[in-house]
Amino acid sequence: QVQLVQSGAEVKKPGASVKVSCKASGYTFTSYYMHWVRQAPGQGLEWMGIINPSGGSTSYAQKFQGRVTMTRDTSTSTVYMELSSLRSEDTAVYYCARSPEAYYYGMDVWGQGTTVTVSS
Amino acid sequence: DIQLTQSPSFLSASVGDRVTITCRASQGISSYLAWYQQKPGKAPKLLIYAASTLQSGVPSRFSGSGSGTEFTLTISSLQPEDFATYYCQQLNSYPFTFGGGTKVEIK
């Protein structure tokens, strides 16, 4: 079945970086875009950016420009999201989610989420 | 960035009630809007895309309407499993912003 499986929970110190993985299975990896969305404790959803697994092109929300990098490995059908210069406000659950096109369609399959805790 | 304003932010309703949630965009987004349902501790679930297209497998009591700047999500007869938080999202232009959410609780 179609699924996105994310890496496990992380605890990081302020100033460090975190890299979260999202492994896709059950569909053609390069046929769907992948988004990253985060949710701080008790808060709403925040879109971080998108990657096209086919060519690797990306677009990031301005808020994260310079701190986030999204990459993909087509040999393992995995996308990665790396966030640097972590601060306490980055404590959140991070989700990957796919969509059939960059625009218009919603995100129909989501990963289970990865909890990232930033604490000294 | 396009701002999405959901109302109400909190809603108390009974099983069987008809529920309507509104999402207003700060500028026109055609029909590039999706609705999601999220339950505590779970990932969001896509309900509707393109403003009014029901995602496969989603019960027909959910419906969406609107275009331009004003959109609605309607649940025709609220069921126990529908108590959750609902989010709208615009997919017209980057960044793909979300509304603030509407929490639907049992009356």
CSV table of C-alpha atoms in Angstrom, one decimal:
chain,number,residue,atom,x,y,z
A,1,GLN,CA,0.0,0.0,0.0
A,2,VAL,CA,1.0,3.6,-0.4
A,3,GLN,CA,2.9,4.9,2.6
A,4,LEU,CA,5.4,7.4,3.8
A,5,VAL,CA,7.5,6.3,6.7
A,6,GLN,CA,9.5,8.9,8.5
A,7,SER,CA,12.6,8.7,10.7
A,8,GLY,CA,12.4,8.6,14.5
A,9,ALA,CA,12.2,11.3,17.1
A,10,GLU,CA,15.1,13.7,17.6
A,11,VAL,CA,16.3,15.8,20.5
A,12,LYS,CA,18.7,18.6,19.5
A,13,LYS,CA,20.4,21.5,21.2
A,14,PRO,CA,19.9,25.0,20.1
A,15,GLY,CA,22.1,25.9,17.2
A,16,ALA,CA,22.3,22.3,15.9
A,17,SER,CA,20.9,20.8,12.8
A,18,VAL,CA,18.4,18.0,12.3
A,19,LYS,CA,17.8,15.9,9.2
A,20,VAL,CA,14.5,14.0,8.9
A,21,SER,CA,13.9,11.3,6.3
A,22,CYS,CA,10.7,10.2,4.6
A,23,LYS,CA,10.7,6.9,2.7
A,24,ALA,CA,8.0,6.4,0.1
A,25,SER,CA,6.7,3.1,-1.0
A,26,GLY,CA,3.7,1.7,-3.0
A,27,TYR,CA,3.8,4.2,-5.8
A,28,THR,CA,6.1,5.7,-8.4
A,29,PHE,CA,8.3,8.0,-6.3
A,30,THR,CA,9.1,10.5,-9.0
A,31,SER,CA,5.4,11.0,-10.0
A,32,TYR,CA,4.4,12.9,-6.9
A,33,TYR,CA,5.7,16.1,-5.3
A,34,MET,CA,6.6,16.0,-1.6
A,35,HIS,CA,5.8,18.7,0.9
A,36,TRP,CA,7.0,19.3,4.4
A,37,VAL,CA,4.6,20.6,7.0
A,38,ARG,CA,5.3,21.2,10.7
A,39,GLN,CA,3.1,21.6,13.8
A,40,ALA,CA,4.3,23.1,17.0
A,41,PRO,CA,2.7,21.8,20.2
A,42,GLY,CA,-0.9,22.8,20.5
A,43,GLN,CA,-0.6,24.9,17.3
A,44,GLY,CA,-1.8,24.8,13.7
A,45,LEU,CA,-0.2,23.5,10.6
A,46,GLU,CA,2.7,25.4,8.9
A,47,TRP,CA,3.9,24.7,5.3
A,48,MET,CA,7.6,24.7,5.0
A,49,GLY,CA,8.3,23.8,1.4
A,50,ILE,CA,8.1,21.4,-1.5
A,51,ILE,CA,10.5,19.2,-3.5
A,52,ASN,CA,10.0,17.7,-6.9
A,53,PRO,CA,11.5,14.2,-6.6
A,54,SER,CA,11.8,13.9,-10.3
A,55,GLY,CA,14.3,16.7,-10.9
A,56,GLY,CA,15.1,17.8,-7.3
A,57,SER,CA,13.8,21.3,-7.7
A,58,THR,CA,12.6,23.0,-4.5
A,59,SER,CA,10.6,25.9,-3.2
A,60,TYR,CA,10.8,27.0,0.4
A,61,ALA,CA,8.7,29.3,2.5
A,62,GLN,CA,10.5,32.6,3.0
A,63,LYS,CA,10.4,32.0,6.8
A,64,PHE,CA,12.8,29.1,6.4
A,65,GLN,CA,14.9,30.3,3.5
A,66,GLY,CA,18.6,29.9,4.4
A,67,ARG,CA,17.9,27.3,7.2
A,68,VAL,CA,16.1,24.5,5.4
A,69,THR,CA,17.3,22.1,2.7
A,70,MET,CA,15.1,19.5,1.0
A,71,THR,CA,16.8,16.8,-1.0
A,72,ARG,CA,15.9,13.4,-2.4
A,73,ASP,CA,17.5,10.1,-3.2
A,74,THR,CA,15.7,8.4,-6.1
A,75,SER,CA,17.6,5.1,-5.5
A,76,THR,CA,15.9,4.7,-2.2
A,77,SER,CA,12.7,6.7,-2.8
A,78,THR,CA,13.5,8.9,0.1
A,79,VAL,CA,13.2,12.6,0.7
A,80,TYR,CA,15.1,14.5,3.4
A,81,MET,CA,14.4,17.8,5.2
A,82,GLU,CA,17.3,19.4,7.0
A,83,LEU,CA,16.8,22.3,9.3
A,84,SER,CA,19.8,24.2,10.7
A,85,SER,CA,20.4,26.7,13.4
A,86,LEU,CA,17.7,25.2,15.5
A,87,ARG,CA,16.0,27.2,18.2
A,88,SER,CA,13.3,26.3,20.8
A,89,GLU,CA,10.6,27.6,18.5
A,90,ASP,CA,11.5,24.8,16.0
A,91,THR,CA,10.2,22.2,18.5
A,92,ALA,CA,7.4,20.6,16.5
A,93,VAL,CA,6.1,17.5,14.8
A,94,TYR,CA,7.4,17.5,11.2
A,95,TYR,CA,5.4,15.8,8.5
A,96,CYS,CA,6.1,14.8,4.9
A,97,ALA,CA,3.1,14.6,2.5
A,98,ARG,CA,2.8,14.0,-1.2
A,99,SER,CA,0.7,15.6,-3.9
A,100,PRO,CA,0.2,14.7,-7.5
A,101,GLU,CA,1.1,18.2,-8.7
A,102,ALA,CA,2.8,21.2,-7.2
A,103,TYR,CA,-0.4,23.3,-7.3
A,104,TYR,CA,-4.1,22.7,-7.0
A,105,TYR,CA,-4.3,19.3,-5.5
A,106,GLY,CA,-4.1,18.6,-1.8
A,107,MET,CA,-1.7,16.3,0.0
A,108,ASP,CA,-3.3,12.9,-0.1
A,109,VAL,CA,-0.8,10.7,1.8
A,110,TRP,CA,1.1,11.8,4.9
A,111,GLY,CA,3.9,10.4,6.9
A,112,GLN,CA,3.4,9.5,10.6
A,113,GLY,CA,5.3,12.6,11.7
A,114,THR,CA,8.7,13.1,13.4
A,115,THR,CA,8.9,14.9,16.7
A,116,VAL,CA,11.8,17.2,16.9
A,117,THR,CA,12.6,18.7,20.3
A,118,VAL,CA,15.0,21.6,20.7
A,119,SER,CA,16.2,22.0,24.2
A,120,SER,CA,19.4,22.9,26.0
B,1,ASP,CA,1.8,35.6,1.4
B,2,ILE,CA,-1.9,34.7,1.2
B,3,GLN,CA,-3.6,34.7,4.5
B,4,LEU,CA,-6.5,32.3,5.2
B,5,THR,CA,-8.9,33.1,8.0
B,6,GLN,CA,-11.1,30.3,9.3
B,7,SER,CA,-14.3,30.8,11.3
B,8,PRO,CA,-15.3,29.9,13.8
B,9,SER,CA,-12.1,28.8,15.5
B,10,PHE,CA,-14.1,26.6,17.8
B,11,LEU,CA,-17.5,25.0,17.3
B,12,SER,CA,-19.6,22.9,19.7
B,13,ALA,CA,-22.2,20.7,18.0
B,14,SER,CA,-24.3,17.6,18.5
B,15,VAL,CA,-24.4,14.3,16.6
B,16,GLY,CA,-26.7,14.8,13.6
B,17,ASP,CA,-26.1,18.6,13.4
B,18,ARG,CA,-25.3,20.3,10.1
B,19,VAL,CA,-22.0,22.1,10.5
B,20,THR,CA,-20.5,24.8,8.3
B,21,ILE,CA,-16.9,26.1,8.5
B,22,THR,CA,-15.8,29.2,6.5
B,23,CYS,CA,-12.3,29.9,5.1
B,24,ARG,CA,-11.6,33.4,3.7
B,25,ALA,CA,-8.5,34.2,1.6
B,26,SER,CA,-6.8,37.5,1.6
B,27,GLN,CA,-6.7,37.5,-2.2
B,28,GLY,CA,-8.3,35.4,-4.9
B,29,ILE,CA,-7.2,31.8,-5.2
B,30,SER,CA,-9.6,30.6,-7.8
B,31,SER,CA,-10.6,27.1,-6.6
B,32,TYR,CA,-7.1,26.1,-5.3
B,33,LEU,CA,-8.2,25.2,-1.9
B,34,ALA,CA,-8.1,22.0,0.2
B,35,TRP,CA,-9.7,20.9,3.4
B,36,TYR,CA,-8.1,18.6,6.0
B,37,GLN,CA,-9.3,16.8,9.1
B,38,GLN,CA,-6.9,16.2,12.0
B,39,LYS,CA,-7.4,14.1,15.1
B,40,PRO,CA,-5.2,14.4,18.2
B,41,GLY,CA,-1.8,12.8,17.7
B,42,LYS,CA,-2.5,11.9,14.1
B,43,ALA,CA,-1.5,13.3,10.7
B,44,PRO,CA,-4.0,15.4,8.8
B,45,LYS,CA,-6.3,13.7,6.4
B,46,LEU,CA,-7.3,15.2,3.0
B,47,LEU,CA,-11.1,15.6,2.7
B,48,ILE,CA,-11.6,17.9,-0.2
B,49,TYR,CA,-9.4,19.4,-2.9
B,50,ALA,CA,-10.0,21.9,-5.7
B,51,ALA,CA,-12.5,23.5,-3.3
B,52,SER,CA,-15.3,21.0,-4.0
B,53,THR,CA,-13.9,17.6,-5.1
B,54,LEU,CA,-14.3,14.9,-2.5
B,55,GLN,CA,-11.2,12.9,-1.9
B,56,SER,CA,-11.6,9.1,-2.6
B,57,GLY,CA,-12.9,7.3,0.4
B,58,VAL,CA,-14.2,10.4,2.2
B,59,PRO,CA,-17.9,10.1,3.3
B,60,SER,CA,-20.4,12.0,1.2
B,61,ARG,CA,-21.6,14.0,4.2
B,62,PHE,CA,-18.6,16.2,3.7
B,63,SER,CA,-18.8,18.8,0.9
B,64,GLY,CA,-17.0,21.9,-0.1
B,65,SER,CA,-17.9,25.0,-2.1
B,66,GLY,CA,-16.7,28.4,-3.0
B,67,SER,CA,-14.1,30.1,-5.3
B,68,GLY,CA,-12.1,33.3,-5.3
B,69,THR,CA,-11.9,34.4,-1.7
B,70,GLU,CA,-14.7,32.6,0.2
B,71,PHE,CA,-15.0,28.9,0.8
B,72,THR,CA,-17.1,26.6,3.0
B,73,LEU,CA,-16.8,23.1,4.3
B,74,THR,CA,-20.1,21.5,5.3
B,75,ILE,CA,-20.7,18.4,7.2
B,76,SER,CA,-24.4,17.5,6.5
B,77,SER,CA,-24.9,15.3,9.6
B,78,LEU,CA,-22.2,15.3,12.2
B,79,GLN,CA,-21.1,11.8,13.2
B,80,PRO,CA,-19.1,10.9,16.4
B,81,GLU,CA,-16.0,10.3,14.4
B,82,ASP,CA,-16.1,13.8,12.9
B,83,PHE,CA,-15.1,15.5,16.1
B,84,ALA,CA,-11.7,16.8,15.2
B,85,THR,CA,-9.9,20.0,14.0
B,86,TYR,CA,-10.4,21.1,10.4
B,87,TYR,CA,-7.9,23.1,8.3
B,88,CYS,CA,-8.1,24.8,5.0
B,89,GLN,CA,-5.1,25.3,2.8
B,90,GLN,CA,-4.5,27.3,-0.4
B,91,LEU,CA,-2.5,25.8,-3.2
B,92,ASN,CA,-2.6,28.7,-5.5
B,93,SER,CA,0.8,30.3,-4.8
B,94,TYR,CA,3.8,29.7,-2.6
B,95,PRO,CA,3.9,29.5,0.4
B,96,PHE,CA,0.9,27.1,0.6
B,97,THR,CA,-0.6,28.6,3.7
B,98,PHE,CA,-3.0,27.0,6.1
B,99,GLY,CA,-5.9,28.5,8.0
B,100,GLY,CA,-5.8,28.6,11.7
B,101,GLY,CA,-8.1,25.7,12.2
B,102,THR,CA,-11.6,25.0,13.5
B,103,LYS,CA,-12.0,22.6,16.4
B,104,VAL,CA,-15.3,20.8,16.4
B,105,GLU,CA,-16.2,19.5,19.8
B,106,ILE,CA,-19.2,17.6,21.2
B,107,LYS,CA,-21.9,19.7,22.7
